[in-house]
Amino acid sequence: MEDRELLKFYKEGKRNFSHHRLYNRNIELHNICDRVIWTDNAPPNFSNENLAEIILTHSNLYHANLSGTNFSGATLIDVDLSYVNLSGANLVDTDLRDTNLYHANLSGANLSGADLTNTCLDGAIFKNVIIDEKTKIHKKYYLISQILNEEVVVVNLSGIDLIGANLDGANLTKADLSNAKLHEDRVNNASNIYQNKILITRLKKAILTEANLENANLGRADLRGANLTGANLRGADLTEADLRKADLTGANLMGSNLTRCRIRDANFSKVDFRNTDLTNTKTKLTGAKLKGAYYNDETKFPEGFNPKFAQMIHEDDIKTKKYHNSEWIELLTKKKVKTVKSPPPREGQQEFKEELKETYGYRCLISGCHIEQIIEASHIIPYSKIESHDVANGLLLRVDLHRLFDAHLIAIHPTTREVLISEQIAKDYQDIRGIKIASCLTGEDATKQQDALRYHCEQCNWIDKQLLE
């Protein structure tokens, strides 16, 4: 059906136009016979038209111009809207279930209350799209709209599925995209229209400064003009990615895959290319800025390429340049030092710590510190005396407080549970004096711990034993 014909019937009150292939009939002048020929292959044009509550179920509007069109309350179930221009369109409360919006331009469209269940939105432009709490949309596309519209600063995208997303110009500064899914060779959507097609993520002119893209799959990704300064691309797959005019100053590409990658006019100054195979870039490294990029003996270059002529730096040269006296540093680092092996942990010590964590939470009971690496499981009565990992005889303490507790320079009153400190350490640990330690034990365990704390206090020769009564 021709678009003008549909508009005529719509204005006459008709609303149901299901199962139609819509087109725009154009007049063309045939150059050979100078005859006027009608064509019906042009995409339909409904720009700025009012089509509220229209029913177009199972219709085909491929590549249509629908910019500014009013589709509020319309039924567009299972419609082919791929490559359409819906910029600024009114899609409030529109039913778009199972619809194909592949590479559609939705910039500025109002999707408030719209139902996009099972809708294909891969490659769609979401810039300035309006989405509210009533909009039904897959969380992947909702996240994309948030990224583009900067409603929130999206930092953690590790492992997130962003395959086919159009993130051109997105601000992803310092975002964690490690192991993110950004490439797929086969696409299986509901209509199977794009079966066996390659789906890529568009990041043209995106801001990825200091972003973490470690081990990310960026095969065939469009990164033209992107800002990747200081980004971590270690181990990333950039097979056939387009990096033309991208700025990667100071980025880490150690061990990344740049096979058939387009790099003309890309800035690789000060990039880490150690352990990287650079033999198969699209232009064999020509046309890219490589000054100051560094490499090692494991870096592979195209045949005949001389990294010194490109002003690249070998890692050994960096090591010698960054110290005032590199020979002295080299002597120290090469000197073999005999280390004393730490005694193996006591049997059951780890289980003891885990049980204390379950009882008190992972924090120092005195300071409240939550830093895992410096929290230790402490025995109130030394393990050597009772050889027991009873939870009633344990405390979680910061490493320095653990040492002071074992040295009997701090103690915990058995009944008030207040922290007591020796005058020897009062100058440096005055702030913990009098802190009350929470009791999470009950019944017999609580009584046993009280006895253990009393025993510990009795070993502290600076405590007035009458205070324990």
Coordinates of C-alpha atoms in Angstrom, one line a residue:
M1 CA 0.0 0.0 0.0
E2 CA 1.3 3.5 -0.8
D3 CA 1.9 5.8 2.1
R4 CA -0.4 8.5 0.7
E5 CA -3.2 6.0 0.3
L6 CA -2.9 4.9 3.9
L7 CA -3.0 8.5 5.1
K8 CA -6.2 9.1 3.0
F9 CA -7.9 6.1 4.6
Y10 CA -6.6 7.0 8.1
K11 CA -8.1 10.5 7.9
E12 CA -11.4 8.9 6.8
G13 CA -11.4 7.0 10.1
K14 CA -9.9 3.6 9.2
R15 CA -7.3 2.4 11.8
N16 CA -6.5 -1.2 11.0
F17 CA -3.7 -1.6 8.3
S18 CA -2.3 -5.0 9.3
H19 CA -0.3 -7.2 6.9
H20 CA 0.7 -4.4 4.6
R21 CA 4.0 -3.6 2.9
L22 CA 4.1 0.2 2.8
Y23 CA 6.0 2.1 0.2
N24 CA 6.4 5.6 -1.4
R25 CA 5.7 5.8 -5.1
N26 CA 8.2 8.1 -6.8
I27 CA 8.3 9.5 -10.3
E28 CA 11.6 8.9 -12.1
L29 CA 12.7 10.1 -15.5
H30 CA 14.2 7.3 -17.5
N31 CA 17.4 8.6 -19.1
I32 CA 17.3 6.4 -22.2
C33 CA 13.8 6.8 -23.5
D34 CA 12.9 10.0 -21.6
R35 CA 9.8 8.3 -20.3
V36 CA 8.2 8.9 -16.9
I37 CA 8.3 5.7 -14.8
W38 CA 6.5 5.1 -11.5
T39 CA 8.5 3.2 -8.9
D40 CA 7.1 1.6 -5.7
N41 CA 10.3 0.6 -4.1
A42 CA 11.0 3.8 -2.1
P43 CA 10.6 3.6 1.7
P44 CA 7.3 5.2 3.0
N45 CA 7.4 8.7 4.4
F46 CA 5.1 9.5 7.4
S47 CA 7.3 12.3 8.8
N48 CA 5.4 14.5 11.4
E49 CA 2.1 12.8 10.5
N50 CA -0.5 11.9 13.2
L51 CA -1.1 8.1 13.3
A52 CA -2.3 7.8 16.8
E53 CA -3.9 4.4 17.7
I54 CA -3.2 3.0 14.2
I55 CA -2.9 -0.8 13.9
L56 CA 0.0 -1.9 11.7
T57 CA 0.5 -5.5 13.0
H58 CA 2.7 -7.7 10.8
S59 CA 3.4 -4.8 8.4
N60 CA 6.6 -3.8 6.7
L61 CA 7.9 -0.2 7.0
Y62 CA 11.6 -1.0 6.4
H63 CA 13.7 2.2 6.2
A64 CA 10.7 4.4 6.6
N65 CA 10.9 8.1 7.5
L66 CA 8.8 8.3 10.7
S67 CA 10.6 11.3 12.3
G68 CA 8.3 13.3 14.5
T69 CA 5.4 10.9 13.8
N70 CA 2.7 10.6 16.4
F71 CA 2.2 6.8 17.1
S72 CA 0.8 7.2 20.6
G73 CA -1.4 4.3 21.6
A74 CA -0.6 2.5 18.3
T75 CA -0.3 -1.2 17.8
L76 CA 2.9 -2.1 16.0
I77 CA 3.3 -5.7 16.9
D78 CA 5.7 -7.8 14.8
V79 CA 6.4 -4.9 12.4
D80 CA 9.6 -4.6 10.4
L81 CA 10.9 -1.1 11.4
S82 CA 14.5 -1.9 10.8
Y83 CA 16.6 1.1 9.7
V84 CA 13.6 3.5 10.2
N85 CA 14.0 7.1 11.3
L86 CA 11.9 7.5 14.5
S87 CA 13.8 10.5 15.8
G88 CA 11.5 12.7 17.9
A89 CA 8.6 10.3 17.4
N90 CA 5.8 10.0 19.9
L91 CA 5.6 6.4 21.0
V92 CA 3.8 6.9 24.3
D93 CA 1.9 3.7 25.2
T94 CA 2.7 2.1 21.8
D95 CA 2.6 -1.7 21.6
L96 CA 5.9 -2.7 19.9
R97 CA 6.1 -6.3 21.0
D98 CA 8.2 -8.6 18.8
T99 CA 8.9 -5.7 16.5
N100 CA 12.2 -5.4 14.6
L101 CA 13.9 -2.0 15.3
Y102 CA 17.3 -3.1 14.1
H103 CA 19.5 0.0 13.6
A104 CA 16.5 2.3 14.0
N105 CA 17.1 5.9 14.9
L106 CA 15.2 6.5 18.2
S107 CA 17.0 9.7 19.2
G108 CA 14.6 12.0 21.1
A109 CA 11.7 9.5 20.8
N110 CA 9.3 9.3 23.7
L111 CA 8.9 5.7 24.8
S112 CA 7.0 6.4 28.0
G113 CA 4.7 3.4 28.7
A114 CA 5.7 1.7 25.5
D115 CA 5.8 -2.2 25.4
L116 CA 9.0 -3.3 23.7
T117 CA 8.9 -7.0 25.0
N118 CA 11.0 -9.2 22.7
T119 CA 11.8 -6.3 20.4
C120 CA 15.1 -6.3 18.5
L121 CA 16.9 -3.0 19.3
D122 CA 20.4 -4.0 18.2
G123 CA 22.2 -1.1 16.7
A124 CA 19.4 1.3 17.5
I125 CA 20.2 4.9 18.5
F126 CA 19.0 5.7 22.0
K127 CA 20.4 9.3 22.3
N128 CA 17.9 11.4 24.4
V129 CA 15.3 8.7 24.4
I130 CA 12.6 9.2 27.0
I131 CA 11.9 6.0 29.1
D132 CA 9.8 5.9 32.3
E133 CA 8.9 3.3 34.9
K134 CA 6.0 2.0 32.8
T135 CA 8.2 1.3 29.7
K136 CA 8.7 -2.4 29.2
I137 CA 12.2 -2.9 27.7
H138 CA 15.0 -5.4 28.1
K139 CA 17.5 -4.5 30.8
K140 CA 20.3 -4.5 28.2
Y141 CA 18.7 -1.7 26.2
Y142 CA 17.6 0.2 29.3
L143 CA 21.2 0.2 30.4
I144 CA 22.3 1.5 27.0
S145 CA 19.8 4.4 27.3
Q146 CA 21.2 5.2 30.7
I147 CA 24.8 5.3 29.4
L148 CA 23.9 7.5 26.5
N149 CA 21.7 9.9 28.4
E150 CA 24.1 10.1 31.3
E151 CA 21.2 9.9 33.8
V152 CA 23.6 7.9 36.0
V153 CA 27.4 7.3 35.9
V154 CA 27.6 3.7 34.8
V155 CA 31.0 2.4 36.0
N156 CA 30.8 -1.3 36.5
L157 CA 30.0 -3.0 33.2
S158 CA 32.2 -6.1 33.7
G159 CA 30.8 -9.1 31.9
I160 CA 27.7 -7.2 30.7
D161 CA 26.1 -8.1 27.4
L162 CA 26.5 -5.1 25.1
I163 CA 26.5 -7.0 21.8
G164 CA 25.1 -4.9 19.0
A165 CA 24.8 -1.7 21.2
N166 CA 25.1 1.6 19.5
L167 CA 27.3 3.6 22.0
D168 CA 28.6 6.2 19.6
G169 CA 29.8 9.2 21.6
A170 CA 29.0 7.6 24.9
N171 CA 30.9 8.8 28.0
L172 CA 32.5 5.6 29.5
T173 CA 35.3 7.3 31.4
K174 CA 36.9 4.8 33.8
A175 CA 34.2 2.2 33.2
D176 CA 35.0 -1.4 33.9
L177 CA 34.2 -3.3 30.7
S178 CA 36.5 -6.2 31.4
N179 CA 35.2 -9.5 29.9
A180 CA 32.2 -7.5 28.5
K181 CA 30.3 -9.1 25.6
L182 CA 30.8 -6.7 22.6
H183 CA 30.8 -9.0 19.6
E184 CA 28.8 -11.9 18.2
D185 CA 29.2 -13.7 14.9
R186 CA 25.7 -15.3 14.7
V187 CA 22.5 -13.6 15.6
N188 CA 19.4 -15.6 16.4
N189 CA 16.4 -13.3 17.0
A190 CA 12.7 -14.0 16.9
S191 CA 12.3 -13.3 13.2
N192 CA 15.7 -14.9 12.1
I193 CA 16.0 -12.0 9.7
Y194 CA 19.7 -11.5 10.7
Q195 CA 20.6 -15.1 11.0
N196 CA 24.4 -15.7 10.5
K197 CA 25.1 -11.9 10.5
I198 CA 27.9 -10.4 12.5
L199 CA 26.7 -8.1 15.2
I200 CA 29.2 -5.6 16.4
T201 CA 29.2 -2.9 19.1
R202 CA 29.6 0.7 17.9
L203 CA 31.8 2.9 20.0
K204 CA 32.6 5.6 17.4
K205 CA 34.0 8.7 19.2
A206 CA 33.2 7.2 22.5
I207 CA 35.1 8.5 25.6
L208 CA 36.8 5.5 27.1
T209 CA 39.6 7.3 29.0
E210 CA 41.2 5.0 31.6
A211 CA 38.4 2.4 30.9
N212 CA 39.1 -1.2 31.8
L213 CA 38.7 -3.4 28.7
E214 CA 40.9 -6.2 29.8
N215 CA 40.1 -9.5 27.8
A216 CA 37.1 -7.7 26.2
N217 CA 35.9 -9.1 22.8
L218 CA 36.0 -6.1 20.5
G219 CA 36.2 -8.0 17.3
R220 CA 35.0 -5.7 14.4
A221 CA 34.1 -3.0 16.9
D222 CA 33.7 0.5 15.4
L223 CA 36.1 2.6 17.5
R224 CA 36.8 5.3 15.0
G225 CA 37.8 8.5 16.7
A226 CA 37.3 7.0 20.1
N227 CA 39.3 8.4 23.1
L228 CA 41.1 5.4 24.7
T229 CA 43.9 7.3 26.5
G230 CA 45.2 5.3 29.4
A231 CA 42.7 2.5 28.8
N232 CA 43.5 -1.1 29.8
L233 CA 43.1 -3.3 26.7
R234 CA 45.4 -6.0 27.9
G235 CA 44.5 -9.3 26.3
A236 CA 41.6 -7.7 24.4
D237 CA 40.5 -9.2 21.0
L238 CA 40.5 -6.4 18.5
T239 CA 40.3 -8.6 15.4
E240 CA 39.2 -6.5 12.4
A241 CA 38.3 -3.6 14.8
D242 CA 38.3 -0.1 13.3
L243 CA 40.7 2.1 15.3
R244 CA 41.2 4.8 12.6
K245 CA 41.8 8.2 14.2
A246 CA 41.4 6.7 17.7
D247 CA 43.6 8.1 20.5
L248 CA 45.2 5.3 22.5
T249 CA 48.0 7.4 24.2
G250 CA 49.3 5.5 27.2
A251 CA 46.9 2.6 26.7
N252 CA 47.9 -1.0 27.7
L253 CA 47.6 -3.3 24.7
M254 CA 49.9 -6.0 26.2
G255 CA 49.0 -9.4 24.6
S256 CA 46.1 -8.0 22.7
N257 CA 45.0 -9.4 19.3
L258 CA 45.2 -6.8 16.5
T259 CA 44.8 -9.1 13.5
R260 CA 43.4 -7.2 10.5
C261 CA 42.8 -4.2 12.7
R262 CA 42.4 -0.8 10.9
I263 CA 44.9 1.6 12.6
R264 CA 45.5 4.4 10.0
D265 CA 45.9 7.8 11.8
A266 CA 45.5 6.1 15.2
N267 CA 47.7 7.5 18.0
F268 CA 49.6 4.7 19.8
S269 CA 52.2 7.0 21.5
K270 CA 53.4 5.5 24.8
V271 CA 51.2 2.4 24.3
D272 CA 52.4 -0.9 25.9
F273 CA 52.9 -3.4 23.1
R274 CA 54.8 -6.0 25.1
N275 CA 54.0 -9.6 24.2
T276 CA 51.8 -8.3 21.3
D277 CA 51.7 -9.7 17.8
L278 CA 51.7 -6.7 15.4
T279 CA 52.4 -8.6 12.2
N280 CA 48.9 -8.7 10.8
T281 CA 47.3 -5.2 11.2
K282 CA 45.5 -4.1 8.1
T283 CA 48.2 -1.6 7.1
K284 CA 51.2 -3.4 8.6
L285 CA 51.6 -0.6 11.1
T286 CA 51.9 2.1 8.4
G287 CA 49.9 5.3 8.9
A288 CA 49.8 5.1 12.7
K289 CA 51.7 7.2 15.3
L290 CA 53.9 4.9 17.3
K291 CA 56.4 7.4 18.9
G292 CA 57.2 6.4 22.5
A293 CA 55.3 3.1 22.4
Y294 CA 57.2 0.4 24.0
Y295 CA 57.8 -3.3 23.3
N296 CA 59.9 -6.3 24.4
D297 CA 61.6 -9.2 22.8
E298 CA 58.3 -11.1 22.5
T299 CA 56.6 -8.3 20.5
K300 CA 56.2 -9.4 16.8
F301 CA 56.5 -6.9 14.0
P302 CA 55.8 -7.1 10.2
E303 CA 58.7 -8.2 8.1
G304 CA 61.0 -5.3 7.4
F305 CA 59.5 -3.1 10.1
N306 CA 62.1 -1.4 12.4
P307 CA 60.6 -0.2 15.7
K308 CA 63.6 2.1 16.2
F309 CA 62.8 4.0 13.0
A310 CA 59.2 4.5 14.3
Q311 CA 60.7 5.9 17.6
M312 CA 59.4 3.0 19.7
I313 CA 61.2 2.1 22.9
H314 CA 62.4 -1.3 24.1
E315 CA 61.4 -2.1 27.7
D316 CA 65.1 -2.5 28.7
D317 CA 65.7 1.2 27.7
I318 CA 62.8 2.2 29.9
K319 CA 64.3 0.4 32.9
T320 CA 67.6 2.1 32.5
K321 CA 66.1 5.6 32.0
K322 CA 63.7 5.8 35.0
Y323 CA 66.4 5.5 37.7
H324 CA 69.1 7.9 38.6
N325 CA 71.5 5.0 39.2
S326 CA 70.2 2.1 37.2
E327 CA 73.3 -0.1 37.8
W328 CA 72.8 0.1 41.6
I329 CA 69.1 -0.8 41.2
E330 CA 70.0 -3.7 38.9
L331 CA 72.6 -5.0 41.4
L332 CA 70.1 -4.9 44.2
T333 CA 67.3 -6.7 42.3
K334 CA 69.6 -9.4 41.0
K335 CA 71.1 -10.1 44.4
K336 CA 69.8 -13.4 45.7
V337 CA 68.5 -13.0 49.3
K338 CA 68.0 -16.1 51.4
T339 CA 64.5 -15.8 52.8
V340 CA 63.3 -17.4 55.9
K341 CA 60.2 -19.6 55.3
S342 CA 57.2 -18.8 57.4
P343 CA 56.0 -21.7 59.5
P344 CA 53.0 -23.5 58.0
P345 CA 49.6 -22.4 59.4
R346 CA 48.2 -24.4 62.2
E347 CA 45.7 -27.1 61.3
G348 CA 42.2 -25.8 61.5
Q349 CA 43.3 -22.1 61.7
Q350 CA 41.5 -21.1 58.5
E351 CA 38.3 -22.8 59.6
F352 CA 38.6 -21.0 63.0
K353 CA 38.9 -17.7 61.1
E354 CA 35.8 -18.5 59.0
E355 CA 33.8 -19.4 62.1
L356 CA 34.8 -16.1 63.7
K357 CA 33.8 -14.2 60.5
E358 CA 30.3 -15.8 60.6
T359 CA 30.0 -14.8 64.3
Y360 CA 31.2 -11.2 64.2
G361 CA 31.3 -10.3 60.5
Y362 CA 34.6 -9.5 58.7
R363 CA 35.8 -6.6 60.9
C364 CA 38.3 -5.9 63.7
L365 CA 36.3 -6.0 67.0
I366 CA 38.2 -3.1 68.4
S367 CA 38.9 -0.7 65.6
G368 CA 36.0 -1.7 63.2
C369 CA 38.5 -2.0 60.3
H370 CA 37.1 -4.0 57.4
I371 CA 40.4 -4.4 55.3
E372 CA 40.5 -8.1 54.8
Q373 CA 44.2 -8.4 54.3
I374 CA 45.0 -7.1 57.8
I375 CA 42.3 -8.8 59.9
E376 CA 43.5 -11.9 61.8
A377 CA 41.9 -14.6 64.0
S378 CA 43.3 -14.1 67.5
H379 CA 43.2 -16.7 70.3
I380 CA 42.5 -15.1 73.7
I381 CA 44.3 -17.9 75.6
P382 CA 47.3 -18.9 73.4
Y383 CA 46.7 -21.9 71.2
S384 CA 50.0 -23.4 72.5
K385 CA 48.4 -23.7 76.0
I386 CA 45.1 -25.3 75.0
E387 CA 45.5 -26.4 71.3
S388 CA 41.9 -25.6 70.7
H389 CA 40.1 -23.5 68.0
D390 CA 37.0 -22.9 70.1
V391 CA 35.1 -19.9 68.8
A392 CA 34.6 -18.7 72.4
N393 CA 38.4 -18.3 72.7
G394 CA 38.6 -16.2 69.5
L395 CA 38.6 -12.6 68.4
L396 CA 39.0 -10.9 65.0
L397 CA 41.6 -8.2 65.4
R398 CA 43.6 -5.9 63.1
V399 CA 47.1 -7.2 62.8
D400 CA 48.8 -4.6 65.0
L401 CA 46.1 -5.0 67.7
H402 CA 46.6 -8.7 67.5
R403 CA 50.3 -8.4 68.2
L404 CA 49.6 -6.0 71.1
F405 CA 47.0 -8.4 72.5
D406 CA 49.4 -11.3 72.4
A407 CA 52.1 -9.2 74.0
H408 CA 49.6 -8.4 76.9
L409 CA 49.8 -4.6 76.2
I410 CA 46.0 -4.4 75.5
A411 CA 43.2 -6.4 77.1
I412 CA 39.4 -6.6 77.3
H413 CA 37.6 -6.4 80.6
P414 CA 35.7 -9.8 81.1
T415 CA 32.5 -8.2 82.3
T416 CA 32.3 -4.6 81.0
R417 CA 34.1 -5.7 77.7
E418 CA 35.9 -2.4 77.7
V419 CA 39.3 -2.1 76.0
L420 CA 42.2 -1.7 78.5
I421 CA 45.6 -0.4 77.4
S422 CA 49.0 -0.3 79.0
E423 CA 50.6 3.1 79.6
Q424 CA 53.5 1.8 77.4
I425 CA 51.4 2.3 74.3
A426 CA 48.9 5.0 75.6
K427 CA 50.6 7.7 73.5
D428 CA 49.8 5.9 70.2
Y429 CA 46.7 3.9 71.1
Q430 CA 44.8 6.3 73.4
D431 CA 41.9 6.4 70.9
I432 CA 40.9 2.7 71.6
R433 CA 40.9 3.0 75.4
G434 CA 37.4 2.3 76.8
I435 CA 35.9 1.0 73.5
K436 CA 33.2 -1.6 74.3
I437 CA 33.5 -4.9 72.4
A438 CA 30.3 -6.3 71.1
S439 CA 29.3 -9.8 72.4
C440 CA 27.7 -12.0 69.8
L441 CA 27.9 -15.2 71.9
T442 CA 25.2 -16.7 74.1
G443 CA 24.8 -19.3 76.8
E444 CA 27.8 -21.5 77.5
D445 CA 30.0 -19.9 74.8
A446 CA 29.5 -16.4 76.3
T447 CA 30.5 -17.7 79.8
K448 CA 33.6 -19.4 78.3
Q449 CA 34.7 -16.3 76.6
Q450 CA 34.3 -14.3 79.8
D451 CA 36.6 -16.7 81.6
A452 CA 39.1 -16.6 78.7
L453 CA 39.2 -12.8 78.9
R454 CA 39.6 -12.9 82.6
Y455 CA 42.6 -15.3 82.3
H456 CA 44.1 -13.0 79.7
C457 CA 43.7 -9.9 82.0
E458 CA 45.4 -11.8 84.8
Q459 CA 48.5 -12.2 82.7
C460 CA 48.8 -8.4 82.2
N461 CA 51.0 -7.3 85.1
W462 CA 49.9 -3.6 84.7
I463 CA 46.2 -4.3 85.4
D464 CA 44.9 -3.9 89.0
K465 CA 43.4 -7.3 89.6
Q466 CA 40.8 -5.7 91.9
L467 CA 39.3 -4.1 88.8
L468 CA 38.4 -7.6 87.6
E469 CA 36.2 -8.3 90.6

